Amino acid sequence: MITQKQFKEHYQSLYKNKAIYVWGANCETINKNLTDRLYKAFGSSTYNRTYYDNKLKEGQGKIGADCSGSIYPLSKKDDTAKGYYRACNEKGSINNIPKNVACLVFNASFTHVGAYMGDGTTIEMMSSTNNCVKQNFQKSRWAYYGIPTWLEVKESIASSVEQYSASTNTHTEVIKNI
């Protein structure tokens, strides 16, 4: 089980270390062997030899991942955005996203996935041009949220209670509002 803290630390690390968007990569160190393997597996008119050569030049030694590949170290499963959504035990419209829980967010066609950090921001492997991006949560960019079976949410609830009780300094109010 991945805790809320581990989930957030993983995505914050990708952002802090300037991870590079590389089609087909699963949070792997960018090197010649990786780009050769990915070209062999995914080479196309869009993701051609030049694309992978340029990604090697741009990010050698850094972590490379595409949007769903950024989830691999947490889930231990190589899947698509749509596959990750299907595997969520709690999911729904972005209008119902739990505001203080870190979780996955998906676009309307389930072709892109990012991480909602539970604090009003998202971190995502945005694109080959933009790489890893952190920004304020934009409801218009996302259509659905999901909490995967491997992501624990109890910790965030406890954390909210602790924050609330610290700010009001009354445990009775916390218990009444739970």
Coordinates of N, CA and C in Angstrom, one line a residue:
M1 N 0.8 -1.2 0.0 CA 0.0 0.0 0.0 C 0.9 1.2 0.0
I2 N 0.6 2.2 -0.9 CA 1.3 3.5 -0.9 C 0.6 4.5 -0.1
T3 N 1.3 5.2 0.8 CA 0.7 6.2 1.6 C 0.5 7.5 0.8
Q4 N -0.3 8.4 1.3 CA -0.5 9.7 0.7 C 0.9 10.4 0.7
K5 N 1.7 10.3 1.7 CA 3.0 10.9 1.8 C 3.9 10.4 0.7
Q6 N 3.9 9.1 0.5 CA 4.8 8.5 -0.5 C 4.3 8.9 -1.9
F7 N 3.0 9.0 -2.1 CA 2.5 9.4 -3.4 C 3.0 10.8 -3.7
K8 N 2.8 11.7 -2.7 CA 3.1 13.1 -2.9 C 4.6 13.3 -3.1
E9 N 5.4 12.6 -2.3 CA 6.9 12.7 -2.4 C 7.4 12.2 -3.8
H10 N 6.8 11.1 -4.3 CA 7.1 10.6 -5.6 C 7.0 11.7 -6.7
Y11 N 5.8 12.3 -6.7 CA 5.5 13.3 -7.8 C 6.3 14.6 -7.5
Q12 N 6.5 15.0 -6.3 CA 7.3 16.2 -6.0 C 8.7 16.0 -6.4
S13 N 9.2 14.7 -6.3 CA 10.6 14.4 -6.7 C 10.7 14.5 -8.2
L14 N 9.7 14.0 -9.0 CA 9.7 14.1 -10.4 C 9.8 15.6 -10.8
Y15 N 9.0 16.4 -10.2 CA 9.0 17.8 -10.5 C 10.3 18.5 -10.1
K16 N 10.8 18.3 -8.9 CA 12.0 18.9 -8.4 C 13.2 18.5 -9.2
N17 N 13.2 17.3 -9.7 CA 14.4 16.8 -10.4 C 14.2 17.0 -11.9
K18 N 13.2 17.7 -12.3 CA 13.0 18.0 -13.7 C 12.9 16.8 -14.6
A19 N 12.0 15.9 -14.3 CA 11.9 14.7 -15.1 C 11.5 15.0 -16.5
I20 N 11.9 14.2 -17.4 CA 11.7 14.5 -18.9 C 10.6 13.5 -19.4
Y21 N 9.6 14.1 -20.2 CA 8.6 13.3 -20.8 C 9.2 12.5 -21.9
V22 N 9.2 11.2 -21.8 CA 9.7 10.3 -22.9 C 8.6 9.2 -23.1
W23 N 8.1 9.2 -24.3 CA 7.0 8.3 -24.6 C 7.5 6.8 -24.4
G24 N 6.7 6.1 -23.6 CA 7.0 4.7 -23.3 C 7.8 4.4 -22.1
A25 N 8.4 5.4 -21.5 CA 9.3 5.2 -20.3 C 8.5 5.2 -19.0
N26 N 9.0 4.4 -18.1 CA 8.3 4.2 -16.8 C 9.2 4.7 -15.6
C27 N 9.5 5.9 -15.6 CA 10.4 6.5 -14.5 C 11.7 5.8 -14.5
E28 N 12.3 5.7 -15.7 CA 13.6 5.1 -15.9 C 14.7 6.2 -16.1
T29 N 15.9 5.9 -15.8 CA 17.0 6.8 -16.1 C 17.2 6.8 -17.6
I30 N 17.3 8.0 -18.2 CA 17.4 8.2 -19.6 C 18.9 7.9 -20.0
N31 N 19.1 6.9 -20.8 CA 20.4 6.6 -21.4 C 20.2 6.0 -22.8
K32 N 21.3 5.7 -23.4 CA 21.2 5.2 -24.8 C 20.4 3.8 -24.9
N33 N 20.7 2.9 -23.9 CA 20.0 1.7 -23.9 C 18.5 1.9 -23.8
L34 N 18.0 2.8 -23.0 CA 16.6 3.0 -22.8 C 16.0 3.6 -24.1
T35 N 16.6 4.6 -24.7 CA 16.0 5.2 -25.9 C 16.0 4.2 -27.1
D36 N 17.1 3.4 -27.2 CA 17.1 2.3 -28.2 C 16.0 1.3 -28.0
R37 N 15.8 0.9 -26.8 CA 14.7 0.0 -26.4 C 13.3 0.6 -26.7
L38 N 13.1 1.8 -26.3 CA 11.8 2.5 -26.5 C 11.6 2.7 -28.0
Y39 N 12.6 3.1 -28.8 CA 12.4 3.3 -30.2 C 12.0 1.9 -30.9
K40 N 12.7 0.9 -30.5 CA 12.4 -0.4 -31.0 C 10.9 -0.9 -30.7
A41 N 10.5 -0.6 -29.5 CA 9.1 -0.9 -29.1 C 8.0 0.0 -29.6
F42 N 8.3 1.3 -29.6 CA 7.2 2.3 -29.9 C 7.5 3.2 -31.1
G43 N 8.6 2.9 -31.8 CA 8.9 3.8 -32.9 C 7.8 3.9 -33.9
S44 N 7.5 5.2 -34.3 CA 6.4 5.5 -35.2 C 6.8 6.8 -35.9
S45 N 5.9 7.3 -36.7 CA 6.1 8.6 -37.4 C 6.2 9.7 -36.4
T46 N 5.5 9.6 -35.3 CA 5.6 10.6 -34.2 C 6.8 10.4 -33.3
Y47 N 6.9 9.1 -32.9 CA 8.0 8.8 -31.9 C 9.1 8.0 -32.7
N48 N 9.8 8.8 -33.6 CA 10.8 8.2 -34.5 C 12.2 8.3 -33.9
R49 N 13.2 7.9 -34.6 CA 14.5 7.8 -34.1 C 15.0 9.2 -33.6
T50 N 14.7 10.2 -34.4 CA 15.0 11.6 -34.0 C 14.4 12.0 -32.7
Y51 N 13.2 11.6 -32.5 CA 12.5 12.0 -31.2 C 13.3 11.4 -30.0
Y52 N 13.6 10.1 -30.1 CA 14.3 9.4 -29.0 C 15.8 9.9 -28.9
D53 N 16.4 10.2 -30.0 CA 17.8 10.8 -29.9 C 17.7 12.2 -29.2
N54 N 16.7 13.0 -29.5 CA 16.6 14.3 -28.9 C 16.3 14.2 -27.4
K55 N 15.5 13.2 -27.0 CA 15.2 13.0 -25.6 C 16.4 12.5 -24.9
L56 N 17.2 11.8 -25.5 CA 18.5 11.4 -24.9 C 19.4 12.6 -24.7
K57 N 19.5 13.4 -25.7 CA 20.3 14.7 -25.5 C 19.7 15.6 -24.4
E58 N 18.4 15.7 -24.4 CA 17.8 16.6 -23.5 C 17.9 16.1 -22.0
G59 N 17.8 14.8 -21.8 CA 17.7 14.4 -20.5 C 18.6 13.3 -20.0
Q60 N 19.7 13.0 -20.7 CA 20.6 11.9 -20.3 C 20.9 12.0 -18.8
G61 N 20.6 10.9 -18.1 CA 20.9 10.8 -16.6 C 19.7 11.2 -15.8
K62 N 18.7 11.9 -16.4 CA 17.5 12.3 -15.6 C 16.5 11.1 -15.7
I63 N 15.4 11.3 -15.0 CA 14.3 10.3 -15.0 C 13.4 10.6 -16.2
G64 N 13.0 9.6 -17.0 CA 12.1 9.8 -18.1 C 10.9 9.0 -17.9
A65 N 9.7 9.6 -18.2 CA 8.4 8.9 -18.1 C 7.4 9.6 -19.0
D66 N 6.4 8.8 -19.4 CA 5.2 9.5 -20.0 C 4.2 9.6 -18.9
C67 N 3.0 10.0 -19.2 CA 2.0 10.3 -18.1 C 1.7 9.1 -17.3
S68 N 1.4 8.0 -18.0 CA 1.1 6.8 -17.2 C 2.3 6.1 -16.7
G69 N 3.4 6.3 -17.3 CA 4.7 5.7 -16.8 C 5.2 6.3 -15.5
S70 N 4.7 7.6 -15.2 CA 5.0 8.2 -14.0 C 4.4 7.5 -12.8
I71 N 3.4 6.7 -13.0 CA 2.7 5.9 -12.0 C 3.4 4.6 -11.7
Y72 N 4.1 4.1 -12.6 CA 4.7 2.7 -12.5 C 5.4 2.4 -11.2
P73 N 6.3 3.3 -10.7 CA 7.0 3.0 -9.4 C 6.0 2.8 -8.3
L74 N 4.9 3.4 -8.3 CA 3.9 3.3 -7.2 C 3.0 2.1 -7.4
S75 N 2.5 1.8 -8.6 CA 1.6 0.7 -8.9 C 2.3 -0.6 -9.2
K76 N 3.5 -0.5 -9.6 CA 4.3 -1.7 -10.1 C 3.6 -2.4 -11.3
K77 N 2.8 -1.6 -12.0 CA 2.0 -2.1 -13.2 C 2.2 -1.1 -14.3
D78 N 2.5 -1.6 -15.5 CA 2.6 -0.8 -16.7 C 1.2 -0.8 -17.3
D79 N 0.6 0.4 -17.3 CA -0.8 0.5 -17.8 C -1.0 1.8 -18.5
T80 N -2.2 1.9 -19.1 CA -2.6 3.2 -19.8 C -3.4 4.0 -18.8
A81 N -3.6 5.2 -19.2 CA -4.5 6.1 -18.3 C -5.8 5.4 -18.1
K82 N -6.4 4.9 -19.2 CA -7.7 4.3 -19.1 C -7.7 3.0 -18.2
G83 N -6.6 2.3 -18.3 CA -6.4 1.1 -17.4 C -6.3 1.5 -16.0
Y84 N -5.6 2.6 -15.7 CA -5.5 3.1 -14.3 C -6.8 3.5 -13.8
Y85 N -7.6 4.2 -14.6 CA -8.9 4.6 -14.1 C -9.8 3.4 -13.8
R86 N -9.8 2.4 -14.7 CA -10.6 1.2 -14.4 C -10.2 0.5 -13.1
A87 N -8.9 0.6 -12.7 CA -8.4 0.0 -11.5 C -8.7 0.8 -10.2
C88 N -9.3 1.9 -10.3 CA -9.6 2.7 -9.1 C -10.8 2.2 -8.4
N89 N -10.7 2.1 -7.1 CA -11.9 1.6 -6.3 C -12.8 2.7 -6.0
E90 N -12.3 4.0 -6.0 CA -13.1 5.1 -5.8 C -12.8 6.0 -7.0
K91 N -13.9 6.5 -7.7 CA -13.7 7.3 -8.9 C -15.0 8.0 -9.2
G92 N -14.8 9.0 -10.1 CA -16.0 9.8 -10.5 C -15.7 11.1 -11.2
S93 N -16.7 11.9 -11.3 CA -16.6 13.2 -11.9 C -15.6 14.1 -11.1
I94 N -14.9 14.9 -11.9 CA -14.0 15.8 -11.2 C -14.7 16.8 -10.3
N95 N -16.0 17.0 -10.5 CA -16.7 17.8 -9.6 C -16.8 17.3 -8.2
N96 N -16.6 16.0 -8.0 CA -16.6 15.3 -6.7 C -15.3 14.9 -6.2
I97 N -14.2 15.5 -6.7 CA -12.8 15.2 -6.3 C -12.7 15.5 -4.8
P98 N -12.2 14.6 -4.0 CA -11.9 15.0 -2.6 C -10.8 16.0 -2.5
K99 N -11.1 17.1 -2.0 CA -10.2 18.3 -2.0 C -8.9 18.1 -1.3
N100 N -8.9 17.3 -0.2 CA -7.6 17.1 0.6 C -7.0 15.7 0.4
V101 N -7.3 15.0 -0.6 CA -6.8 13.7 -0.8 C -6.0 13.7 -2.1
A102 N -4.7 13.2 -2.0 CA -3.9 13.1 -3.2 C -4.5 11.9 -4.0
C103 N -4.7 12.1 -5.3 CA -5.2 11.0 -6.2 C -4.9 11.2 -7.6
L104 N -5.3 10.4 -8.5 CA -5.1 10.5 -9.9 C -6.2 11.4 -10.5
V105 N -5.9 12.1 -11.6 CA -6.8 12.8 -12.3 C -6.7 12.5 -13.8
F106 N -7.8 12.5 -14.5 CA -7.9 12.0 -15.9 C -8.6 13.0 -16.8
N107 N -8.1 13.0 -18.1 CA -8.8 13.9 -19.0 C -10.1 13.1 -19.5
A108 N -10.9 13.8 -20.3 CA -12.3 13.3 -20.6 C -12.2 12.0 -21.5
S109 N -11.1 11.9 -22.3 CA -11.0 10.7 -23.2 C -10.2 9.6 -22.5
F110 N -9.7 9.8 -21.3 CA -8.9 8.8 -20.6 C -7.6 8.5 -21.4
T111 N -7.0 9.5 -22.0 CA -5.8 9.3 -22.7 C -4.6 10.0 -22.0
H112 N -4.9 10.7 -20.9 CA -3.9 11.4 -20.1 C -4.3 11.3 -18.6
V113 N -3.2 11.2 -17.8 CA -3.4 11.1 -16.4 C -2.4 11.9 -15.7
G114 N -2.8 12.5 -14.6 CA -1.8 13.3 -13.7 C -2.1 13.0 -12.3
A115 N -1.4 13.7 -11.4 CA -1.6 13.5 -10.0 C -2.1 14.8 -9.3
Y116 N -3.2 14.7 -8.7 CA -3.7 15.8 -7.8 C -3.1 15.6 -6.5
M117 N -2.5 16.7 -6.0 CA -1.7 16.6 -4.8 C -2.4 16.7 -3.4
G118 N -3.7 17.0 -3.5 CA -4.5 17.1 -2.3 C -4.4 18.5 -1.7
D119 N -3.7 19.4 -2.4 CA -3.5 20.8 -1.9 C -3.8 21.9 -2.9
G120 N -4.6 21.5 -3.9 CA -5.0 22.5 -4.9 C -4.0 22.6 -6.1
T121 N -3.0 21.6 -6.1 CA -2.1 21.6 -7.3 C -2.1 20.2 -7.9
T122 N -1.6 20.2 -9.1 CA -1.4 18.9 -9.9 C 0.1 18.9 -10.3
I123 N 0.6 17.7 -10.5 CA 1.9 17.4 -11.1 C 1.6 16.4 -12.1
E124 N 2.2 16.6 -13.3 CA 1.9 15.6 -14.4 C 3.1 15.6 -15.4
M125 N 3.3 14.5 -16.0 CA 4.2 14.5 -17.2 C 3.3 15.0 -18.3
M126 N 3.4 16.3 -18.6 CA 2.4 16.9 -19.5 C 2.6 16.5 -21.0
S127 N 3.8 16.7 -21.5 CA 4.0 16.4 -22.9 C 5.4 16.4 -23.2
S128 N 5.8 16.0 -24.4 CA 7.2 15.9 -24.9 C 7.8 17.3 -24.9
T129 N 7.0 18.3 -25.0 CA 7.5 19.7 -25.1 C 7.6 20.3 -23.7
N130 N 6.6 20.0 -22.8 CA 6.5 20.7 -21.5 C 7.1 19.8 -20.4
N131 N 7.3 18.5 -20.6 CA 7.9 17.6 -19.6 C 7.1 17.6 -18.3
C132 N 7.7 17.6 -17.1 CA 7.0 17.6 -15.9 C 6.6 18.9 -15.4
V133 N 5.3 19.1 -15.2 CA 4.7 20.4 -14.8 C 3.9 20.3 -13.5
K134 N 4.1 21.4 -12.7 CA 3.3 21.5 -11.5 C 2.5 22.8 -11.7
Q135 N 1.2 22.8 -11.4 CA 0.4 24.0 -11.6 C -0.8 23.9 -10.6
N136 N -1.4 25.0 -10.5 CA -2.7 25.1 -9.7 C -3.7 24.2 -10.4
F137 N -4.5 23.5 -9.6 CA -5.5 22.6 -10.1 C -6.5 23.4 -11.1
Q138 N -6.7 22.9 -12.3 CA -7.6 23.5 -13.2 C -8.7 22.5 -13.6
K139 N -9.8 22.7 -13.0 CA -10.9 21.8 -13.1 C -11.2 21.6 -14.6
S140 N -11.0 22.6 -15.4 CA -11.4 22.5 -16.9 C -10.4 21.5 -17.6
R141 N -9.3 21.2 -17.1 CA -8.3 20.3 -17.8 C -8.6 18.8 -17.5
W142 N -9.4 18.6 -16.4 CA -9.6 17.2 -15.9 C -11.1 16.9 -15.9
A143 N -11.4 15.7 -16.2 CA -12.9 15.3 -16.2 C -13.2 14.3 -15.1
Y144 N -12.2 13.5 -14.7 CA -12.4 12.5 -13.7 C -11.3 12.4 -12.7
Y145 N -11.6 11.9 -11.5 CA -10.6 11.6 -10.5 C -10.7 10.1 -10.2
G146 N -9.6 9.5 -9.6 CA -9.7 8.2 -9.2 C -8.7 7.9 -8.1
I147 N -9.1 7.1 -7.1 CA -8.2 6.6 -6.1 C -7.9 5.1 -6.3
P148 N -6.7 4.8 -6.7 CA -6.4 3.4 -7.0 C -6.4 2.5 -5.8
T149 N -6.5 1.3 -6.0 CA -6.6 0.3 -4.8 C -5.3 0.3 -4.0
W150 N -4.2 0.7 -4.6 CA -2.9 0.6 -3.9 C -2.6 1.9 -3.2
L151 N -3.5 2.9 -3.3 CA -3.2 4.2 -2.6 C -4.1 4.4 -1.4
E152 N -3.5 4.5 -0.2 CA -4.2 4.6 1.0 C -4.7 6.1 1.2
V153 N -5.9 6.2 1.7 CA -6.5 7.5 1.9 C -6.7 7.9 3.4
K154 N -6.6 6.9 4.2 CA -6.8 7.1 5.7 C -5.9 8.2 6.2
E155 N -4.6 8.1 5.8 CA -3.6 9.1 6.3 C -4.1 10.5 6.1
S156 N -4.6 10.8 4.9 CA -5.0 12.2 4.6 C -6.2 12.6 5.5
I157 N -7.1 11.7 5.8 CA -8.2 12.1 6.7 C -7.7 12.4 8.1
A158 N -6.7 11.5 8.5 CA -6.1 11.8 9.9 C -5.4 13.1 9.9
S159 N -4.7 13.4 8.8 CA -3.9 14.6 8.7 C -4.9 15.8 8.7
S160 N -6.0 15.7 8.0 CA -7.0 16.8 8.0 C -7.5 17.1 9.4
V161 N -7.8 16.0 10.2 CA -8.3 16.1 11.5 C -7.2 16.7 12.4
E162 N -6.0 16.3 12.3 CA -4.9 16.9 13.0 C -4.8 18.4 12.7
Q163 N -4.8 18.8 11.4 CA -4.7 20.2 11.1 C -5.9 21.0 11.7
Y164 N -7.1 20.4 11.6 CA -8.3 21.1 12.1 C -8.2 21.3 13.6
S165 N -7.8 20.2 14.3 CA -7.7 20.3 15.7 C -6.6 21.3 16.2
A166 N -5.5 21.3 15.4 CA -4.5 22.3 15.8 C -4.9 23.7 15.6
S167 N -5.7 23.9 14.5 CA -6.1 25.3 14.3 C -7.3 25.8 15.2
T168 N -8.1 24.8 15.7 CA -9.2 25.2 16.6 C -8.8 25.0 18.0
N169 N -7.8 24.1 18.2 CA -7.4 23.7 19.5 C -8.5 23.1 20.4
T170 N -9.5 22.5 19.7 CA -10.6 21.9 20.4 C -10.9 20.5 19.7
H171 N -10.6 19.5 20.4 CA -10.8 18.1 19.9 C -12.2 17.8 19.8
T172 N -13.1 18.4 20.6 CA -14.5 18.1 20.6 C -15.1 18.5 19.3
E173 N -14.7 19.7 18.8 CA -15.3 20.1 17.5 C -14.9 19.2 16.4
V174 N -13.7 18.7 16.4 CA -13.2 17.7 15.4 C -14.0 16.5 15.4
I175 N -14.3 15.9 16.6 CA -15.1 14.7 16.7 C -16.5 15.0 16.1
K176 N -17.1 16.1 16.5 CA -18.4 16.4 16.0 C -18.5 16.5 14.5
N177 N -17.4 17.0 13.9 CA -17.5 17.3 12.4 C -17.0 16.1 11.6
I178 N -16.6 15.0 12.2 CA -16.2 13.8 11.4 C -17.3 13.1 10.8

